[in-house]
Short mmCIF file of N, CA and C in Angstrom, two decimals:
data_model
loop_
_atom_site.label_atom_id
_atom_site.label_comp_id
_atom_site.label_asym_id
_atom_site.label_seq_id
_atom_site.Cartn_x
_atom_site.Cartn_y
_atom_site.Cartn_z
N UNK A 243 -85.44 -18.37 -23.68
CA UNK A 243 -86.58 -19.19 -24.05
C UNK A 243 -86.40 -19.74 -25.45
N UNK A 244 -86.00 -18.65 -26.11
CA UNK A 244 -85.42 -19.50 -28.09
C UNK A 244 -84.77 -20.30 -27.94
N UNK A 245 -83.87 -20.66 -26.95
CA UNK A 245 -82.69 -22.06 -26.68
C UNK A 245 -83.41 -22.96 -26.54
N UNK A 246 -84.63 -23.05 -25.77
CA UNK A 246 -85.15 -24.28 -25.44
C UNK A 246 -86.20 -24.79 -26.40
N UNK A 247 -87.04 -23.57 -27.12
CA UNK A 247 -87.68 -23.70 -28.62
C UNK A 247 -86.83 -24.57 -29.41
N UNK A 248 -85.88 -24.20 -29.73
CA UNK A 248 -84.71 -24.83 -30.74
C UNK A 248 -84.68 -26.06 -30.50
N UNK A 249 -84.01 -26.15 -29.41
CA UNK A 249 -83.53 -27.85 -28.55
C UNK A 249 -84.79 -28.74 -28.44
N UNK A 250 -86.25 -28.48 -28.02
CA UNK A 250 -87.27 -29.32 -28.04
C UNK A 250 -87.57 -29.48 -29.51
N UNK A 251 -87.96 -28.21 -30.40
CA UNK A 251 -88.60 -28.60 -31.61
C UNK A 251 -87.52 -29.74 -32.61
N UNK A 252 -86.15 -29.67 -32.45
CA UNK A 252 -85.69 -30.04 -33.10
C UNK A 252 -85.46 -32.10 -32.88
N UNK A 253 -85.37 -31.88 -31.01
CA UNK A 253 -85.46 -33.50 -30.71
C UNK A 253 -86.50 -33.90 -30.83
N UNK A 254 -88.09 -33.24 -31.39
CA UNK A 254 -89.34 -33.64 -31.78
C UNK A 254 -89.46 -34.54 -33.01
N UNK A 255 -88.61 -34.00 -33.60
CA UNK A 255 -88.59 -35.08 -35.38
C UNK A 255 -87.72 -36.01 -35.27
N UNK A 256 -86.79 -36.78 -34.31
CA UNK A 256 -85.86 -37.76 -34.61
C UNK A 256 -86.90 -38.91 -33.77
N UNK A 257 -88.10 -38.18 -33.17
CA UNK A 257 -88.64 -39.39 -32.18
C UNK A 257 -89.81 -39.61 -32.80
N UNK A 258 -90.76 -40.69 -32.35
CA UNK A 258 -91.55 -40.59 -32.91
C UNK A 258 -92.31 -41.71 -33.80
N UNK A 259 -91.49 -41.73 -35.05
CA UNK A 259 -91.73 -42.57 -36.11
C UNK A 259 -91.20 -43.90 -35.63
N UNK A 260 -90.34 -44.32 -35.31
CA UNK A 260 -89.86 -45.56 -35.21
C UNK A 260 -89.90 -46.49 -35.99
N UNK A 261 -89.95 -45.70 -37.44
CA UNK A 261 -89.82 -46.75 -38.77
C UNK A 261 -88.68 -47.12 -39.17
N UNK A 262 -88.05 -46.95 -39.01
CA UNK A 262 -86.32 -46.99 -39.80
C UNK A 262 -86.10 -45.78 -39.71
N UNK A 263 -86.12 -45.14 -39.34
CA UNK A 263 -85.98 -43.54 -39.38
C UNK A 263 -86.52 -42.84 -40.39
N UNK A 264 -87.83 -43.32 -41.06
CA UNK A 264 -88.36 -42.69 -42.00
C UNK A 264 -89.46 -41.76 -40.93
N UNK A 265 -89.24 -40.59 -41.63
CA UNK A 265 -90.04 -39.35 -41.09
C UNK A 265 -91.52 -39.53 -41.43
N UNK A 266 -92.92 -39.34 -40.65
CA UNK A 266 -93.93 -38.86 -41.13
C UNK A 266 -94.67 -37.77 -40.98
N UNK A 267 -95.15 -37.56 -42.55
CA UNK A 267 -95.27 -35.98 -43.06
C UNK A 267 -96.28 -35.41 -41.86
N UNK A 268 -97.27 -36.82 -41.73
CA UNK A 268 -98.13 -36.01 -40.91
C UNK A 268 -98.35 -35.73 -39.82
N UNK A 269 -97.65 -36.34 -38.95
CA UNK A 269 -96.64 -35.90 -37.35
C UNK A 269 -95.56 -35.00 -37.30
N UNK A 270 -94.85 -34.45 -38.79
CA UNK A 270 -94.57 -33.52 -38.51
C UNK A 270 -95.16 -32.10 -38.86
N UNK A 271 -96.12 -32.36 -39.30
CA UNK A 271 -97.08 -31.36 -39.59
C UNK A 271 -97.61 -30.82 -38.55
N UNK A 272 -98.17 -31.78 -37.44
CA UNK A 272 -98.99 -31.30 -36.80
C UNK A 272 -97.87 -30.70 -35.75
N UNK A 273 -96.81 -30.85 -35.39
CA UNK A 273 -95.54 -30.87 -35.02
C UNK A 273 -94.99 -28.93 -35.42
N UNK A 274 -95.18 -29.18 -36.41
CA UNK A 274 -95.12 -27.74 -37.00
C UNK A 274 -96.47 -26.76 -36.56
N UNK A 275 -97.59 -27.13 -36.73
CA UNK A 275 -98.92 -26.65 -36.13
C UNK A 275 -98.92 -25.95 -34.37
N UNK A 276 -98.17 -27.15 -34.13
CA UNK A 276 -98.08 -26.98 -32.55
C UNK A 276 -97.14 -25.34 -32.00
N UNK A 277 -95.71 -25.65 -33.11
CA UNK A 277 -94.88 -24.94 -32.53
C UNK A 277 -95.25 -23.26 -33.11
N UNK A 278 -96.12 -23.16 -34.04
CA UNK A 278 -96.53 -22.17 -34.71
C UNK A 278 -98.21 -21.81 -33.43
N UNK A 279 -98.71 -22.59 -33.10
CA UNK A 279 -99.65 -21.90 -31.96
C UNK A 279 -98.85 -21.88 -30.66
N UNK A 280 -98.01 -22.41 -30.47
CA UNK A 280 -96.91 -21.60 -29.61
C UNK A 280 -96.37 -20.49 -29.71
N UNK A 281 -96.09 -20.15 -31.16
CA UNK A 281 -95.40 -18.93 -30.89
C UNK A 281 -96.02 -17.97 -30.88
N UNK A 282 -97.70 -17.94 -31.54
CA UNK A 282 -98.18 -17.39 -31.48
C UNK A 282 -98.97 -16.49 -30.54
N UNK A 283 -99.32 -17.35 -29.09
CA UNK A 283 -99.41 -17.57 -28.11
C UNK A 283 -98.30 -16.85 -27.59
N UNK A 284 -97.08 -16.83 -27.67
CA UNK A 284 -96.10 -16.29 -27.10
C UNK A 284 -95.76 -14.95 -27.52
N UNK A 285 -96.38 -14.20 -28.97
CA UNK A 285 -96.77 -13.24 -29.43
C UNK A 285 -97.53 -12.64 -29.12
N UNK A 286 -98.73 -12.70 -28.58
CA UNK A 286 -99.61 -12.43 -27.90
C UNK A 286 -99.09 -11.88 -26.80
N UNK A 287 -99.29 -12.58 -25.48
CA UNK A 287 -98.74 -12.14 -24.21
C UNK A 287 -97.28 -11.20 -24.61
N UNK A 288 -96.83 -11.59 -25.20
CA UNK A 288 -95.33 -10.18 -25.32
C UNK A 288 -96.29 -8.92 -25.34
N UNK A 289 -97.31 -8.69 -26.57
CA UNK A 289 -97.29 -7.67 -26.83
C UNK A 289 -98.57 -7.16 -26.22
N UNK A 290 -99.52 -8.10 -25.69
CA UNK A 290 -100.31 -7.33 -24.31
C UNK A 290 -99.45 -6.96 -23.16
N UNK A 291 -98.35 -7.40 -22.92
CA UNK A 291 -97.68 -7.33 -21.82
C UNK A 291 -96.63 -5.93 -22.32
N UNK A 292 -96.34 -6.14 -23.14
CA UNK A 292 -95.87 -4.38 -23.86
C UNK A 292 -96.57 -3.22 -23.65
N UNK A 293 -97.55 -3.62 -24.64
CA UNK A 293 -98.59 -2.34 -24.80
C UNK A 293 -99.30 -1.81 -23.38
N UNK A 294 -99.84 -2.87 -22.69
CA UNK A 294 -100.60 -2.27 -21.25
C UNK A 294 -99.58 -2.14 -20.49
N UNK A 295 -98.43 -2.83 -20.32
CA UNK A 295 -97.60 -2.11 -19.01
C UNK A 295 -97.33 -0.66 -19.41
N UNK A 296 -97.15 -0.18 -20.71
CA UNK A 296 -96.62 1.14 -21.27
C UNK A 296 -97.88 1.69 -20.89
N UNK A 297 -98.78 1.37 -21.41
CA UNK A 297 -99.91 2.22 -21.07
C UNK A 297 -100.63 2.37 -19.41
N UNK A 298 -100.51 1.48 -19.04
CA UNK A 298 -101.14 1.32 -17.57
C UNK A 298 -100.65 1.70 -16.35
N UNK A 299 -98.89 1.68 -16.23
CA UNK A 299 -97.96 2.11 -15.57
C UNK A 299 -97.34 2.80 -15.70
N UNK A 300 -97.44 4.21 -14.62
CA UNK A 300 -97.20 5.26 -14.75
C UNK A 300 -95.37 5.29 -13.92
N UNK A 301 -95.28 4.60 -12.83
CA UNK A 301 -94.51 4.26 -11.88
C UNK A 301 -94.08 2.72 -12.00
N UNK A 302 -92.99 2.38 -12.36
CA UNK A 302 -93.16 0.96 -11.60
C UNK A 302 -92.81 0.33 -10.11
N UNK A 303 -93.59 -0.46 -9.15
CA UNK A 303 -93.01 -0.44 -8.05
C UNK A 303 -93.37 -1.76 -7.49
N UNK A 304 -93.51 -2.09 -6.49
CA UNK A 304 -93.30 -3.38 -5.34
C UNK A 304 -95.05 -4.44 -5.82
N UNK A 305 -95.79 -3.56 -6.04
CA UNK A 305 -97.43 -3.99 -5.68
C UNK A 305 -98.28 -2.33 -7.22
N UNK A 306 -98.85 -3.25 -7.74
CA UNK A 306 -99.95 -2.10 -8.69
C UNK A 306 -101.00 -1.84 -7.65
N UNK A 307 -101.55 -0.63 -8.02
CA UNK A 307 -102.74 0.23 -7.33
C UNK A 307 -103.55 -0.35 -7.94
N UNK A 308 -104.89 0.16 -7.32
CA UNK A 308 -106.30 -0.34 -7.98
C UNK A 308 -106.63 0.07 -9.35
N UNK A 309 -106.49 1.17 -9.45
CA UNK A 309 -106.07 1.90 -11.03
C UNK A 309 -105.41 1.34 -11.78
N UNK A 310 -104.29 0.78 -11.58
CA UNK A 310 -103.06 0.66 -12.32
C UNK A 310 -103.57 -1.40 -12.48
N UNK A 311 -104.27 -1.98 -12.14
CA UNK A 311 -105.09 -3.32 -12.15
C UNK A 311 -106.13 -2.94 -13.30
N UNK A 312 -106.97 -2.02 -12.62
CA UNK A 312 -108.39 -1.86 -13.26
C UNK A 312 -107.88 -1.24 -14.86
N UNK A 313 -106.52 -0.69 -15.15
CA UNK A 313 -106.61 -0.19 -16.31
C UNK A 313 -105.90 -1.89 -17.19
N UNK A 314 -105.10 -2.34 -16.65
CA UNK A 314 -104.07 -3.76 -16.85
C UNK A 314 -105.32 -4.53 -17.60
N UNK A 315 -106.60 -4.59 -16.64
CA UNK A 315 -107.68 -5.90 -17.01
C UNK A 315 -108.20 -5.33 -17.88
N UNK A 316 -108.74 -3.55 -18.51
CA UNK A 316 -109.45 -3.35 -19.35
C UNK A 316 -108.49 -3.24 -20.56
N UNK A 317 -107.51 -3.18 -20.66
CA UNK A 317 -106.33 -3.42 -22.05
C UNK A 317 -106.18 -4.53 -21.90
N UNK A 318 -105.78 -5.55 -21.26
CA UNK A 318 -105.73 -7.24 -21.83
C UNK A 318 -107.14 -7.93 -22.82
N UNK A 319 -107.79 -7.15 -22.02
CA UNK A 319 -109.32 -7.53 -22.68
C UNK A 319 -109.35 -7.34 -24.17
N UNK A 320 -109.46 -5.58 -24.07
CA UNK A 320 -109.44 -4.91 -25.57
C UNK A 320 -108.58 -5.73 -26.49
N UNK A 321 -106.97 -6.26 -26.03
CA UNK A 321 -106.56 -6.63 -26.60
C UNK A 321 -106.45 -7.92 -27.49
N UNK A 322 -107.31 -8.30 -26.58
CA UNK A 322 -107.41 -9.70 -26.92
C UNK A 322 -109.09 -9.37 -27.86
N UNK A 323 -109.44 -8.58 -27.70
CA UNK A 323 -110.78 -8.89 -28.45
C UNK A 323 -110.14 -8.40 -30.04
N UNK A 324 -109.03 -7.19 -29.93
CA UNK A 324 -108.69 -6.84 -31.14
C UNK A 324 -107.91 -8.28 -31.79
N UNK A 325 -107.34 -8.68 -31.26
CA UNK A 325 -106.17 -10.26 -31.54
C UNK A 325 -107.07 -11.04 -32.28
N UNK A 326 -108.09 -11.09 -31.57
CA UNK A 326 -109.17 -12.23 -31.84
C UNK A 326 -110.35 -11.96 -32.85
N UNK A 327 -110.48 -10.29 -33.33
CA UNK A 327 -110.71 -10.13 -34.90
C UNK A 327 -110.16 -10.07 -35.53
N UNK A 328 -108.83 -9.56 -35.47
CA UNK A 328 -107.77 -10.06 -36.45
C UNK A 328 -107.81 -11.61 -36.88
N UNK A 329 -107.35 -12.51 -35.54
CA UNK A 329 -107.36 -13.64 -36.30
C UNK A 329 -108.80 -14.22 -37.71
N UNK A 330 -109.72 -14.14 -36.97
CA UNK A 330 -111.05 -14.02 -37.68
C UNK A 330 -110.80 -13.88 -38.84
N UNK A 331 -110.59 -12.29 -39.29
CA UNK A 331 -110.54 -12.20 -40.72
C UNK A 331 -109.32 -12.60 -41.49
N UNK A 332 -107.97 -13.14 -40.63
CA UNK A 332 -107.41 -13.04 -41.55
C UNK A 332 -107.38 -15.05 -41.76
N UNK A 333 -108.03 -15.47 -41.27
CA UNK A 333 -108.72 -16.35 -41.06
C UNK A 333 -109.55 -16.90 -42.37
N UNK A 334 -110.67 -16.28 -42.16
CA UNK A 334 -111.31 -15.95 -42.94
C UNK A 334 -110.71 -15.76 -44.62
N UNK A 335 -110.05 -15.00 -44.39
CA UNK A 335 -109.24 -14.34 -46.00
C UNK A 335 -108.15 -15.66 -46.32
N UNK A 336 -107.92 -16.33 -45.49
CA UNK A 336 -107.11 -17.11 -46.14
C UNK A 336 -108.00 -18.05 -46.97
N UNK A 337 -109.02 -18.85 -46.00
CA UNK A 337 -110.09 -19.54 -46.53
C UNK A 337 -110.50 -19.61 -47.95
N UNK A 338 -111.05 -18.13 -48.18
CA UNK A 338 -111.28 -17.70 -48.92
C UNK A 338 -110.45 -17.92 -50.62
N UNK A 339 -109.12 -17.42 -50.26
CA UNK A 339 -108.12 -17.56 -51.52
C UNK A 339 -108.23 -19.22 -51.65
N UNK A 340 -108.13 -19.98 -50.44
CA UNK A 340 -108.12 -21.27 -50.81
C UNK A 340 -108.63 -21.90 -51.41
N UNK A 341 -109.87 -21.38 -51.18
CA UNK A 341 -111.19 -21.92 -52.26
C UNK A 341 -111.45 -21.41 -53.99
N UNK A 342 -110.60 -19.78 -53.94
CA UNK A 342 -110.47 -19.24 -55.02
C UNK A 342 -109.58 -20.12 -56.13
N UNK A 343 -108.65 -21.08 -55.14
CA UNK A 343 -107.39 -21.62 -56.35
C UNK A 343 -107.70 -22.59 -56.94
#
């Protein structure tokens, strides 16, 4: 999947502008924005998909039990509610310094 990260983000900045080949800052900004809530996004699911399979699966096999579902949906949840105060404050805290400078 990093091969194809590489290869798209990188043919993202030669297109685009169609000025003379002058780059703009603010297409590639948002360009940068994009590939950073991508990865983030892709951080996410790794590590719900870490943490609850470790935790939820005792066996691995063909088909999950009702248990082995019902525990999957109540850790994706948690997890995401913990993800999603994290982001918040640190959110938040950046804000914050920004306004401090």
């Amino acid at each position: 999947m990093e091969g194809g990260f590489d290869s798209d983000f990188g043919s993202d900045f030669g297109s685009g502008g169609g000025g003379g080949g002058k780059l703009d800052p603010g297409l590639i900004m948002e360009q940068v924005k994009v590939q950073i809530a991508v990865a983030n996004a892709q951080e996410l699911l790794q590590g719900m998909m870490d943490k609850c399979f470790q935790k939820c699966i005792g066996k691995p096999g063909g088909a999950l039990d009702n248990s082995e579902q019902k525990c999957i949906a109540m850790c994706m949840d948690r997890y995401m509610d913990a993800w999603n105060t994290f982001s918040r404050a640190y959110n938040s805290r950046l804000q914050r310094e920004r306004a401090n400078m």
